[in-house]
CSV table of C-alpha atoms in Angstrom, one decimal:
chain,number,residue,atom,x,y,z
A,1055,MET,CA,51.9,-67.3,14.0
A,1056,ALA,CA,49.4,-64.3,13.9
A,1057,GLU,CA,51.5,-62.3,16.6
A,1058,THR,CA,54.6,-62.8,14.4
A,1059,ARG,CA,52.8,-61.3,11.6
A,1060,GLU,CA,51.6,-58.6,13.2
A,1061,ALA,CA,54.8,-57.7,14.7
A,1062,ALA,CA,56.7,-57.9,11.1
A,1063,ALA,CA,53.6,-55.6,10.0
A,1064,ARG,CA,54.7,-53.3,12.3
A,1065,PRO,CA,57.5,-50.8,11.1
A,1066,ALA,CA,60.5,-51.3,13.0
A,1067,SER,CA,61.4,-48.2,14.8
A,1068,HIS,CA,64.7,-46.0,14.2
A,1069,PRO,CA,67.6,-46.7,16.3
A,1070,ALA,CA,67.6,-43.0,17.6
A,1071,GLU,CA,63.8,-42.8,18.5
A,1072,GLN,CA,64.6,-46.1,20.6
A,1073,ALA,CA,68.2,-44.3,22.1
A,1074,VAL,CA,65.6,-41.6,23.0
A,1075,LYS,CA,62.4,-43.7,24.9
A,1076,ALA,CA,65.6,-45.7,26.8
A,1077,SER,CA,67.7,-42.5,27.7
A,1078,PRO,CA,66.1,-39.9,29.8
A,1079,MET,CA,67.6,-37.0,31.2
A,1080,GLY,CA,66.3,-34.8,34.2
A,1081,ASN,CA,66.8,-31.7,32.3
A,1082,GLY,CA,64.8,-32.4,28.8
A,1083,GLN,CA,67.5,-33.7,26.7
A,1084,ASN,CA,67.6,-37.6,25.6
A,1085,ILE,CA,71.3,-39.2,24.3
A,1086,PRO,CA,70.8,-40.8,20.9
A,1087,ILE,CA,72.8,-43.8,22.1
A,1088,ALA,CA,72.8,-45.4,18.6
A,1089,GLY,CA,73.3,-42.3,16.5
A,1090,ILE,CA,76.4,-42.1,18.7
A,1091,SER,CA,77.3,-45.6,17.9
A,1092,LEU,CA,76.7,-45.5,14.1
A,1093,ALA,CA,79.1,-42.6,13.9
A,1094,VAL,CA,82.1,-44.4,15.7
A,1095,VAL,CA,81.8,-47.0,13.7
A,1096,THR,CA,82.1,-44.7,10.8
A,1097,PHE,CA,84.7,-42.8,12.2
A,1098,LEU,CA,86.8,-46.4,12.3
A,1099,ALA,CA,85.8,-47.3,9.3
A,1100,MET,CA,87.0,-44.5,7.7
A,1101,LEU,CA,90.7,-44.7,8.9
A,1102,ALA,CA,90.7,-48.3,7.8
A,1103,LEU,CA,90.2,-47.4,4.4
A,1104,GLY,CA,92.9,-44.3,4.8
A,1105,VAL,CA,91.3,-41.5,5.2
A,1106,ASP,CA,93.1,-39.1,7.6
A,1107,ALA,CA,92.8,-39.0,10.7
A,1108,VAL,CA,91.9,-35.3,11.2
A,1109,ILE,CA,89.2,-35.6,8.5
A,1110,ALA,CA,87.4,-38.7,9.8
A,1111,LEU,CA,87.1,-37.2,13.7
A,1112,ALA,CA,86.5,-33.9,12.3
A,1113,VAL,CA,83.4,-35.6,10.8
A,1114,VAL,CA,82.6,-37.6,13.6
A,1115,VAL,CA,82.4,-35.2,16.4
A,1116,VAL,CA,79.7,-32.9,13.3
A,1117,TRP,CA,77.7,-35.7,13.2
A,1118,ILE,CA,77.5,-36.1,17.1
A,1119,GLY,CA,77.4,-32.7,18.0
A,1120,SER,CA,74.1,-32.9,15.1
A,1121,LEU,CA,72.8,-35.5,16.8
A,1122,LEU,CA,72.4,-34.1,20.2
A,1123,VAL,CA,71.3,-31.0,18.8
A,1124,ALA,CA,68.7,-32.2,17.0
A,1125,SER,CA,67.8,-34.4,20.4
A,1126,GLY,CA,67.4,-31.2,22.2
A,1127,ARG,CA,63.7,-30.2,23.2
A,1128,PRO,CA,62.9,-26.7,24.4
A,1129,PRO,CA,61.8,-26.7,27.8
A,1130,GLU,CA,58.0,-26.5,28.4
A,1131,PRO,CA,56.5,-23.1,28.7
A,1132,PRO,CA,55.2,-22.8,32.1
A,1133,LYS,CA,51.5,-23.5,32.7
A,1134,SER,CA,49.6,-19.9,33.1
A,1135,ARG,CA,46.8,-21.3,36.3
A,1136,ILE,CA,43.3,-19.4,35.2
A,1137,LYS,CA,42.0,-17.7,39.0
A,1138,PRO,CA,39.0,-19.2,38.9
A,1139,PRO,CA,36.2,-16.6,39.2
A,1140,VAL,CA,35.2,-16.2,43.3
A,1141,SER,CA,30.6,-17.4,43.1
A,1142,LEU,CA,28.2,-15.8,45.7
A,1143,ASP,CA,26.8,-19.7,46.0
A,1144,SER,CA,29.8,-21.1,47.0
A,1145,ILE,CA,30.6,-18.0,49.2
A,1146,ARG,CA,27.3,-18.6,50.4
A,1147,ASP,CA,27.8,-22.2,51.9
A,1148,LEU,CA,30.6,-21.2,53.4
A,1149,VAL,CA,29.4,-18.3,56.0
A,1150,GLU,CA,25.8,-19.2,56.6
A,1151,ASN,CA,26.3,-21.1,59.7
A,1152,SER,CA,29.1,-19.0,60.9
A,1153,THR,CA,28.4,-18.0,64.3
A,1154,MET,CA,29.7,-14.5,63.5
A,1155,PRO,CA,27.9,-12.0,61.9
A,1156,LEU,CA,29.0,-11.8,58.3
A,1157,LEU,CA,27.6,-9.8,55.0
A,1158,ILE,CA,29.5,-10.3,51.6
A,1159,THR,CA,28.7,-7.1,49.9
A,1160,GLU,CA,28.7,-6.3,46.1
A,1161,ARG,CA,29.9,-3.0,44.8
A,1162,GLY,CA,28.4,-1.7,48.2
A,1163,ALA,CA,25.2,-3.6,48.1
A,1164,ILE,CA,24.3,-6.3,50.5
A,1165,ALA,CA,24.5,-9.5,48.5
A,1166,ILE,CA,24.8,-12.4,51.1
A,1167,ALA,CA,23.7,-11.7,54.9
A,1168,ASN,CA,24.5,-14.8,56.9
A,1169,ALA,CA,21.6,-16.4,59.5
A,1170,ALA,CA,23.4,-14.5,62.5
A,1171,ALA,CA,23.3,-11.6,60.6
A,1172,ARG,CA,20.0,-11.9,59.5
A,1173,ARG,CA,19.3,-12.2,63.3
A,1174,MET,CA,21.1,-8.9,64.6
A,1175,LEU,CA,19.6,-7.1,61.6
A,1176,GLY,CA,16.7,-8.4,59.7
A,1177,PRO,CA,16.5,-10.9,57.1
A,1178,HIS,CA,15.2,-6.9,54.6
A,1179,VAL,CA,18.9,-6.3,54.7
A,1180,VAL,CA,19.8,-8.4,52.1
A,1181,GLY,CA,19.7,-6.4,48.6
A,1182,GLN,CA,19.9,-2.8,50.4
A,1183,ASP,CA,23.0,-0.8,50.4
A,1184,ALA,CA,25.1,-1.4,53.1
A,1185,ARG,CA,25.2,2.5,54.1
A,1186,VAL,CA,21.6,2.0,54.5
A,1187,ALA,CA,21.6,-0.9,56.4
A,1188,LEU,CA,24.1,0.4,59.1
A,1189,ARG,CA,23.1,3.8,59.5
A,1190,GLN,CA,26.0,5.0,61.7
A,1191,PRO,CA,28.0,7.1,61.2
A,1192,GLU,CA,31.2,5.2,62.0
A,1193,ALA,CA,30.1,2.1,60.0
A,1194,ILE,CA,28.9,4.8,56.8
A,1195,ALA,CA,32.5,6.0,57.1
A,1196,LEU,CA,34.1,2.4,57.1
A,1197,LEU,CA,32.2,1.7,53.7
A,1198,ASN,CA,33.3,5.0,52.1
A,1199,ASP,CA,36.6,4.8,52.8
A,1200,ASP,CA,38.3,2.5,50.7
A,1201,GLY,CA,42.0,2.6,53.5
A,1202,GLN,CA,40.4,1.9,56.6
A,1203,THR,CA,39.5,-1.7,57.2
A,1204,GLU,CA,38.0,-1.8,60.7
A,1205,ALA,CA,35.7,0.5,63.1
A,1206,ILE,CA,34.2,0.2,66.1
A,1207,VAL,CA,30.1,1.2,66.1
A,1208,ARG,CA,28.4,2.2,68.9
A,1209,GLY,CA,24.1,1.4,69.3
A,1210,LEU,CA,24.0,-0.5,66.3
A,1211,VAL,CA,21.5,-3.0,67.2
A,1212,ARG,CA,20.4,-1.9,71.0
A,1213,ARG,CA,21.1,1.1,72.5
A,1214,GLY,CA,24.3,0.8,74.5
A,1215,ASP,CA,25.7,-2.3,72.7
A,1216,ILE,CA,29.3,-1.7,71.4
A,1217,TRP,CA,30.5,-3.8,67.8
A,1218,GLN,CA,33.9,-4.1,65.7
A,1219,ILE,CA,33.1,-4.1,62.2
A,1220,ASN,CA,36.1,-5.4,60.3
A,1221,ARG,CA,36.3,-4.7,56.3
A,1222,GLN,CA,38.3,-7.2,53.7
A,1223,MET,CA,38.1,-7.2,50.3
A,1224,ILE,CA,37.4,-10.3,48.1
A,1225,ASP,CA,38.4,-9.4,44.6
A,1226,GLU,CA,37.4,-5.6,42.8
A,1227,ARG,CA,34.0,-6.1,43.6
A,1228,LEU,CA,33.2,-8.1,46.4
A,1229,ALA,CA,33.7,-7.1,50.0
A,1230,MET,CA,32.9,-9.5,53.2
A,1231,LEU,CA,32.2,-7.2,56.6
A,1232,GLU,CA,32.4,-9.4,59.8
A,1233,PHE,CA,30.6,-8.3,63.4
A,1234,ILE,CA,32.4,-9.1,66.9
A,1235,ASN,CA,30.2,-8.3,69.6
A,1236,GLN,CA,32.1,-6.1,72.2
A,1237,THR,CA,29.8,-5.5,74.7
A,1238,ALA,CA,30.7,-8.1,77.0
A,1239,GLU,CA,33.9,-6.9,77.1
A,1240,ALA,CA,33.3,-3.3,77.7
A,1241,ASP,CA,30.3,-4.4,80.6
A,1242,ILE,CA,33.1,-6.0,82.3
A,1243,SER,CA,35.7,-3.6,82.4
A,1244,ARG,CA,32.9,-0.9,83.4
A,1245,ALA,CA,31.9,-3.5,86.2
A,1246,HIS,CA,35.6,-3.4,87.3
A,1247,THR,CA,36.1,0.2,87.3
A,1248,ASP,CA,32.5,0.3,89.2
A,1249,PHE,CA,33.3,-2.0,92.1
A,1250,VAL,CA,37.1,-0.3,92.2
A,1251,ALA,CA,35.2,3.5,92.8
A,1252,ASN,CA,32.5,1.6,95.2
A,1253,ALA,CA,35.2,-0.2,97.0
A,1254,SER,CA,37.2,2.8,97.4
A,1255,HIS,CA,34.2,5.0,98.9
A,1256,GLU,CA,33.3,2.4,101.0
A,1257,LEU,CA,36.8,2.1,102.7
A,1258,ARG,CA,37.4,5.9,102.8
A,1259,THR,CA,34.2,6.1,104.8
A,1260,PRO,CA,34.9,4.1,107.9
A,1261,LEU,CA,39.0,5.3,108.0
A,1262,ALA,CA,38.0,9.2,108.0
A,1263,ALA,CA,36.0,8.4,111.0
A,1264,ILE,CA,38.5,6.5,112.7
A,1265,LEU,CA,41.0,9.1,111.6
A,1266,GLY,CA,39.5,12.0,112.4
A,1267,TYR,CA,38.0,10.6,116.2
A,1268,VAL,CA,41.8,9.3,116.7
A,1269,GLU,CA,43.2,12.5,116.1
A,1270,THR,CA,40.3,14.3,118.1
A,1271,LEU,CA,41.6,12.0,120.8
A,1272,ASN,CA,45.2,12.6,120.7
A,1273,GLU,CA,45.4,16.7,120.3
A,1274,GLY,CA,43.1,17.2,123.7
A,1275,ASP,CA,45.6,16.9,125.8
A,1276,GLY,CA,43.6,15.2,128.3
A,1277,THR,CA,41.2,17.6,128.2
A,1278,LEU,CA,38.5,15.8,126.9
A,1279,ASP,CA,35.8,14.4,129.3
A,1280,THR,CA,36.2,10.6,129.8
A,1281,PRO,CA,32.0,10.4,128.5
A,1282,THR,CA,33.3,12.2,125.6
A,1283,ALA,CA,36.3,10.5,125.3
A,1284,ARG,CA,34.3,6.8,126.1
A,1285,LYS,CA,31.9,8.0,123.4
A,1286,PHE,CA,34.8,9.0,120.5
A,1287,LEU,CA,36.6,5.0,121.0
A,1288,GLY,CA,33.2,3.4,120.4
A,1289,ILE,CA,32.6,4.7,117.8
A,1290,ILE,CA,36.2,4.2,116.7
A,1291,GLU,CA,35.4,0.2,117.4
A,1292,ARG,CA,32.4,0.4,115.5
A,1293,GLU,CA,34.4,2.2,112.3
A,1294,ALA,CA,36.8,-0.7,112.6
A,1295,GLN,CA,34.4,-3.5,112.9
A,1296,ARG,CA,32.4,-2.3,110.2
A,1297,LEU,CA,35.8,-2.0,108.2
A,1298,HIS,CA,36.9,-5.5,109.4
A,1299,ALA,CA,33.1,-6.7,108.5
A,1300,LEU,CA,33.7,-5.0,104.6
A,1301,VAL,CA,37.5,-6.7,103.9
A,1302,SER,CA,35.9,-10.1,105.0
A,1303,ASP,CA,33.0,-10.0,102.4
A,1304,LEU,CA,35.3,-8.5,99.8
A,1305,MET,CA,37.3,-11.0,99.9
A,1306,SER,CA,34.4,-13.6,100.5
A,1307,LEU,CA,33.1,-12.5,96.9
A,1308,SER,CA,36.8,-13.1,95.5
A,1309,ARG,CA,36.9,-16.4,96.7
A,1310,VAL,CA,33.3,-17.5,95.1
A,1311,GLU,CA,33.7,-16.0,92.3
A,1312,ALA,CA,37.0,-17.6,91.8
A,1313,GLU,CA,35.1,-20.5,93.0
A,1314,LYS,CA,31.9,-19.5,91.1
A,1315,HIS,CA,33.1,-22.5,88.0
A,1316,ASP,CA,34.1,-25.5,90.1
A,1317,LEU,CA,31.2,-28.0,90.9
A,1318,PRO,CA,30.9,-29.3,94.9
A,1319,THR,CA,31.1,-32.7,95.3
A,1320,GLU,CA,30.3,-32.6,99.4
A,1321,VAL,CA,27.1,-34.3,100.3
A,1322,ILE,CA,25.3,-32.3,102.9
A,1323,ASP,CA,22.8,-32.8,105.8
A,1324,LEU,CA,20.6,-29.6,104.8
A,1325,GLY,CA,18.3,-29.7,107.5
A,1326,ASN,CA,21.0,-30.0,110.1
A,1327,LEU,CA,23.3,-27.1,108.3
A,1328,VAL,CA,20.7,-24.6,108.2
A,1329,GLU,CA,19.6,-25.1,111.6
A,1330,ARG,CA,23.4,-24.4,112.7
A,1331,ALA,CA,23.5,-21.5,110.3
A,1332,ALA,CA,20.3,-19.5,111.5
A,1333,ARG,CA,21.1,-20.0,115.2
A,1334,ASP,CA,25.1,-18.6,114.5
A,1335,ALA,CA,23.3,-15.3,112.7
A,1336,ALA,CA,21.1,-15.0,115.5
A,1337,GLY,CA,23.0,-14.9,118.6
A,1338,PRO,CA,21.6,-15.6,121.9
A,1339,GLU,CA,20.2,-12.3,122.2
A,1340,ARG,CA,18.4,-12.7,118.7
A,1341,THR,CA,17.6,-16.8,119.3
A,1342,GLU,CA,14.1,-16.3,120.5
A,1343,ARG,CA,12.9,-14.0,117.1
A,1344,LEU,CA,13.9,-17.4,115.2
A,1345,ASP,CA,10.8,-19.7,113.7
A,1346,LEU,CA,12.7,-22.7,112.4
A,1347,GLN,CA,10.2,-24.5,110.4
A,1348,LEU,CA,12.5,-27.5,108.8
A,1349,ALA,CA,9.6,-30.0,106.9
A,1350,GLU,CA,12.4,-31.7,105.4
A,1351,ARG,CA,16.1,-32.9,106.0
A,1352,PRO,CA,16.8,-32.9,102.4
A,1353,HIS,CA,20.7,-33.8,101.0
A,1354,VAL,CA,23.1,-31.5,98.7
A,1355,THR,CA,26.2,-31.8,96.8
A,1356,GLY,CA,27.6,-28.5,97.4
A,1357,ASP,CA,30.5,-26.7,100.2
A,1358,ALA,CA,29.1,-26.5,103.1
A,1359,GLN,CA,30.8,-23.3,104.0
A,1360,GLN,CA,29.3,-21.1,101.2
A,1361,LEU,CA,25.9,-22.7,102.0
A,1362,GLU,CA,26.4,-21.8,105.8
A,1363,GLN,CA,27.3,-17.9,104.7
A,1364,VAL,CA,24.3,-18.5,102.4
A,1365,VAL,CA,21.6,-19.1,105.3
A,1366,ARG,CA,23.7,-16.4,107.8
A,1367,ASN,CA,23.4,-13.5,105.2
A,1368,LEU,CA,19.9,-13.5,104.2
A,1369,VAL,CA,19.0,-14.7,108.3
A,1370,ASP,CA,21.1,-11.7,109.4
A,1371,ASN,CA,19.5,-9.2,107.1
A,1372,ALA,CA,16.2,-10.4,107.8
A,1373,LEU,CA,17.0,-9.4,111.3
A,1374,LYS,CA,18.0,-6.7,111.0
A,1375,TYR,CA,16.1,-4.9,108.5
A,1376,GLY,CA,12.8,-6.8,110.1
A,1377,ALA,CA,10.2,-5.1,112.2
A,1378,ALA,CA,11.7,-5.4,115.8
A,1379,ASP,CA,10.2,-8.2,118.0
A,1380,THR,CA,8.7,-9.8,114.8
A,1381,PRO,CA,9.2,-13.6,114.1
A,1382,VAL,CA,11.6,-14.4,111.1
A,1383,THR,CA,10.6,-17.5,109.7
A,1384,VAL,CA,13.4,-19.4,108.0
A,1385,THR,CA,11.6,-22.4,105.9
A,1386,LEU,CA,13.2,-25.7,104.2
A,1387,ASP,CA,11.0,-28.0,102.5
A,1388,LEU,CA,10.9,-29.9,99.0
A,1389,ALA,CA,10.1,-27.8,96.0
A,1390,GLN,CA,10.5,-30.1,93.7
A,1391,ALA,CA,11.5,-34.1,93.2
A,1392,ASP,CA,14.5,-32.7,93.1
A,1393,MET,CA,15.1,-29.0,94.2
A,1394,ALA,CA,15.9,-27.8,97.9
A,1395,ARG,CA,13.7,-25.1,99.2
A,1396,ILE,CA,15.2,-22.5,101.9
A,1397,ALA,CA,12.9,-19.3,102.7
A,1398,VAL,CA,13.8,-16.6,105.3
A,1399,SER,CA,11.0,-14.2,105.4
A,1400,ASP,CA,10.6,-11.3,107.9
A,1401,GLN,CA,8.1,-9.1,108.8
A,1402,GLY,CA,9.6,-5.7,108.0
A,1403,GLU,CA,9.1,-2.4,106.0
A,1404,GLY,CA,9.4,-4.7,102.6
A,1405,ILE,CA,11.2,-3.2,99.4
A,1406,ALA,CA,9.7,-1.5,96.5
A,1407,GLN,CA,9.4,-3.0,93.6
A,1408,GLU,CA,11.5,-1.3,91.6
A,1409,HIS,CA,15.0,-1.7,94.2
A,1410,LEU,CA,14.2,-5.3,93.4
A,1411,PRO,CA,16.8,-6.5,90.6
A,1412,HIS,CA,19.2,-4.6,91.8
A,1413,LEU,CA,19.5,-6.2,95.1
A,1414,THR,CA,22.3,-8.1,94.3
A,1415,ARG,CA,24.3,-5.7,92.8
A,1416,ARG,CA,27.6,-5.1,95.2
A,1417,PHE,CA,27.4,-1.8,97.4
A,1418,TYR,CA,23.6,-1.5,96.5
A,1419,ARG,CA,21.4,-0.3,99.0
A,1420,THR,CA,17.7,1.1,99.3
A,1421,ASP,CA,18.8,3.3,102.7
A,1422,PRO,CA,22.3,3.9,102.3
A,1423,GLY,CA,22.1,6.1,105.6
A,1424,ARG,CA,20.0,3.0,107.6
A,1425,SER,CA,22.5,0.2,106.3
A,1426,ARG,CA,25.4,2.1,107.5
A,1427,ALA,CA,23.9,2.8,110.7
A,1428,SER,CA,23.2,-1.4,111.0
A,1429,GLY,CA,26.6,-2.4,110.0
A,1430,GLY,CA,26.0,-3.8,106.5
A,1431,THR,CA,28.3,-3.3,104.0
A,1432,GLY,CA,26.0,-4.0,100.9
A,1433,LEU,CA,27.6,-7.4,99.5
A,1434,GLY,CA,25.8,-9.9,101.4
A,1435,LEU,CA,23.1,-10.2,98.4
A,1436,ALA,CA,25.8,-10.3,95.7
A,1437,ILE,CA,27.6,-13.0,97.8
A,1438,VAL,CA,24.5,-15.4,98.2
A,1439,LYS,CA,23.7,-14.8,94.3
A,1440,HIS,CA,27.6,-15.9,93.7
A,1441,ILE,CA,27.4,-18.8,96.2
A,1442,VAL,CA,24.1,-19.8,94.6
A,1443,GLU,CA,24.9,-20.0,91.1
A,1444,ARG,CA,28.4,-22.1,91.8
A,1445,HIS,CA,25.5,-24.6,93.4
A,1446,ARG,CA,23.7,-24.6,90.0
A,1447,GLY,CA,20.7,-23.2,91.9
A,1448,ARG,CA,18.0,-20.0,91.5
A,1449,LEU,CA,17.7,-17.3,94.2
A,1450,ASP,CA,14.3,-15.5,94.3
A,1451,ILE,CA,12.9,-12.4,96.1
A,1452,ALA,CA,10.1,-11.1,96.6
A,1453,SER,CA,8.8,-8.4,98.7
A,1454,GLU,CA,5.5,-6.1,99.8
A,1455,LEU,CA,5.1,-2.4,101.2
A,1456,GLY,CA,4.3,-2.9,104.7
A,1457,LYS,CA,4.0,-6.6,105.1
A,1458,GLY,CA,7.8,-7.4,104.7
A,1459,THR,CA,10.7,-9.4,102.5
A,1460,ARG,CA,11.2,-13.5,101.5
A,1461,VAL,CA,14.2,-14.5,100.0
A,1462,THR,CA,14.0,-17.8,98.4
A,1463,VAL,CA,17.3,-20.3,97.6
A,1464,ARG,CA,16.7,-23.3,96.0
A,1465,ILE,CA,19.4,-26.2,95.5
A,1466,PRO,CA,19.5,-29.6,93.5
A,1467,LEU,CA,19.5,-32.3,95.5
A,1468,ALA,CA,22.2,-34.7,95.4
A,1469,GLU,CA,21.8,-37.2,92.8
A,1470,ARG,CA,21.5,-40.4,95.2
A,1471,GLU,CA,18.9,-38.7,97.4
A,1472,SER,CA,16.8,-37.6,94.1
A,1473,GLU,CA,17.4,-41.7,92.8
A,1474,VAL,CA,16.0,-42.8,95.9
A,1475,LYS,CA,13.1,-40.4,96.2
A,1476,SER,CA,12.0,-41.0,92.5
A,1477,ALA,CA,12.1,-44.5,93.3
A,1478,ALA,CA,10.1,-44.3,96.4
A,1479,GLY,CA,7.8,-42.4,94.2
A,1480,GLN,CA,7.5,-45.2,91.7
A,1481,ILE,CA,6.6,-47.7,94.1
A,1482,ASP,CA,4.2,-45.5,95.9
A,1483,GLY,CA,2.9,-45.3,92.8
A,1484,GLU,CA,2.6,-49.2,92.1
A,1485,THR,CA,1.4,-49.4,95.4
A,1486,GLY,CA,-1.4,-47.4,95.3
A,1487,ARG,CA,-2.5,-48.8,92.0
A,1488,LYS,CA,-2.7,-52.5,93.5
A,1489,GLN,CA,-4.3,-51.2,96.7
A,1490,GLU,CA,-7.4,-49.8,94.2
A,1491,THR,CA,-7.2,-53.0,91.7
A,1492,GLN,CA,-8.0,-54.5,95.0
């Protein structure tokens, strides 16, 4: 009963309003069905009362038209989207952990420097004028010219480095500077250029000798005596062999560099490999100079052909540049629990300390004349370095003038052997503790 009384107390909605609610249209206008129905009933009643049909129809048309006009709703004005102002705090949260150095400038002053930029330029740059913080003419020109968006700056952090600075405007007061380090790309390009130049020079030298002596022999018209011709032919043969060795080393270096990211998977007995490769490098005429000290015969995961090349190159260098009739010692042992160590020592003149960091560079020679005379190509240690890096090992060179040179290569042991040695060590330790306890 209460619900009935509440329903009766509520005022009844107008029929037109009910029609408006019940008849939505997609264009923002509702059809007043109840009002149109009332107009039609009125039209019929006027006809029944004898009113002229034209007059009754005109009344109904005006009535329905007014209902339609009244029920139409004007379109809603488009809502204007207000762009919120950019907050420095929100920008700071976005750029702080980016690996690329980023600066946010506010009217020319550095407002934000992310962690990478602070490590590069120092934390003191925050609050400084960007032109004072960067100091380079190219960077200053970029900041002064609103139409310029990027610049290449050299020596921004340290001498010889190359940075590309990109500027992007955030709004009328804020701008972002991003720093892209292009030093590595420039170094690679420079290394390629130097390599091509050095290789061309090294190839041209034996070729010039070969061509010169061949032309001399051809123009001799048989007038050259036999000893001279034999001497020329010996030089041609020696230079051709040198050229062949140079091309072979270039191909080896190219293959090693192409495979340096592929980890080897073959398990190798390093003791047998070192002994075989050292004897091959010495040859029959130099075998008596070898002093093999193979204290251990570990197993490593590696590429047998490349590891043999490492041992052959090191032993051949030691025999070439060591003093004549002095032994070359080849040692194989364990440097640590998980590393095999190959050491090749000679008793030659030694190498000055300033040359040691550059010995693994391509075509680097401490004595170019002596190296060429001995048949060296200048690529042996570069090949050794790349092979050791592929095997995740380590190369060390130590030398003392007047005493000789020692080259050490460390290669990780095979995983299974490392586990066995570790377990054996634990067992030995436990056994020793038991014996001490007894």
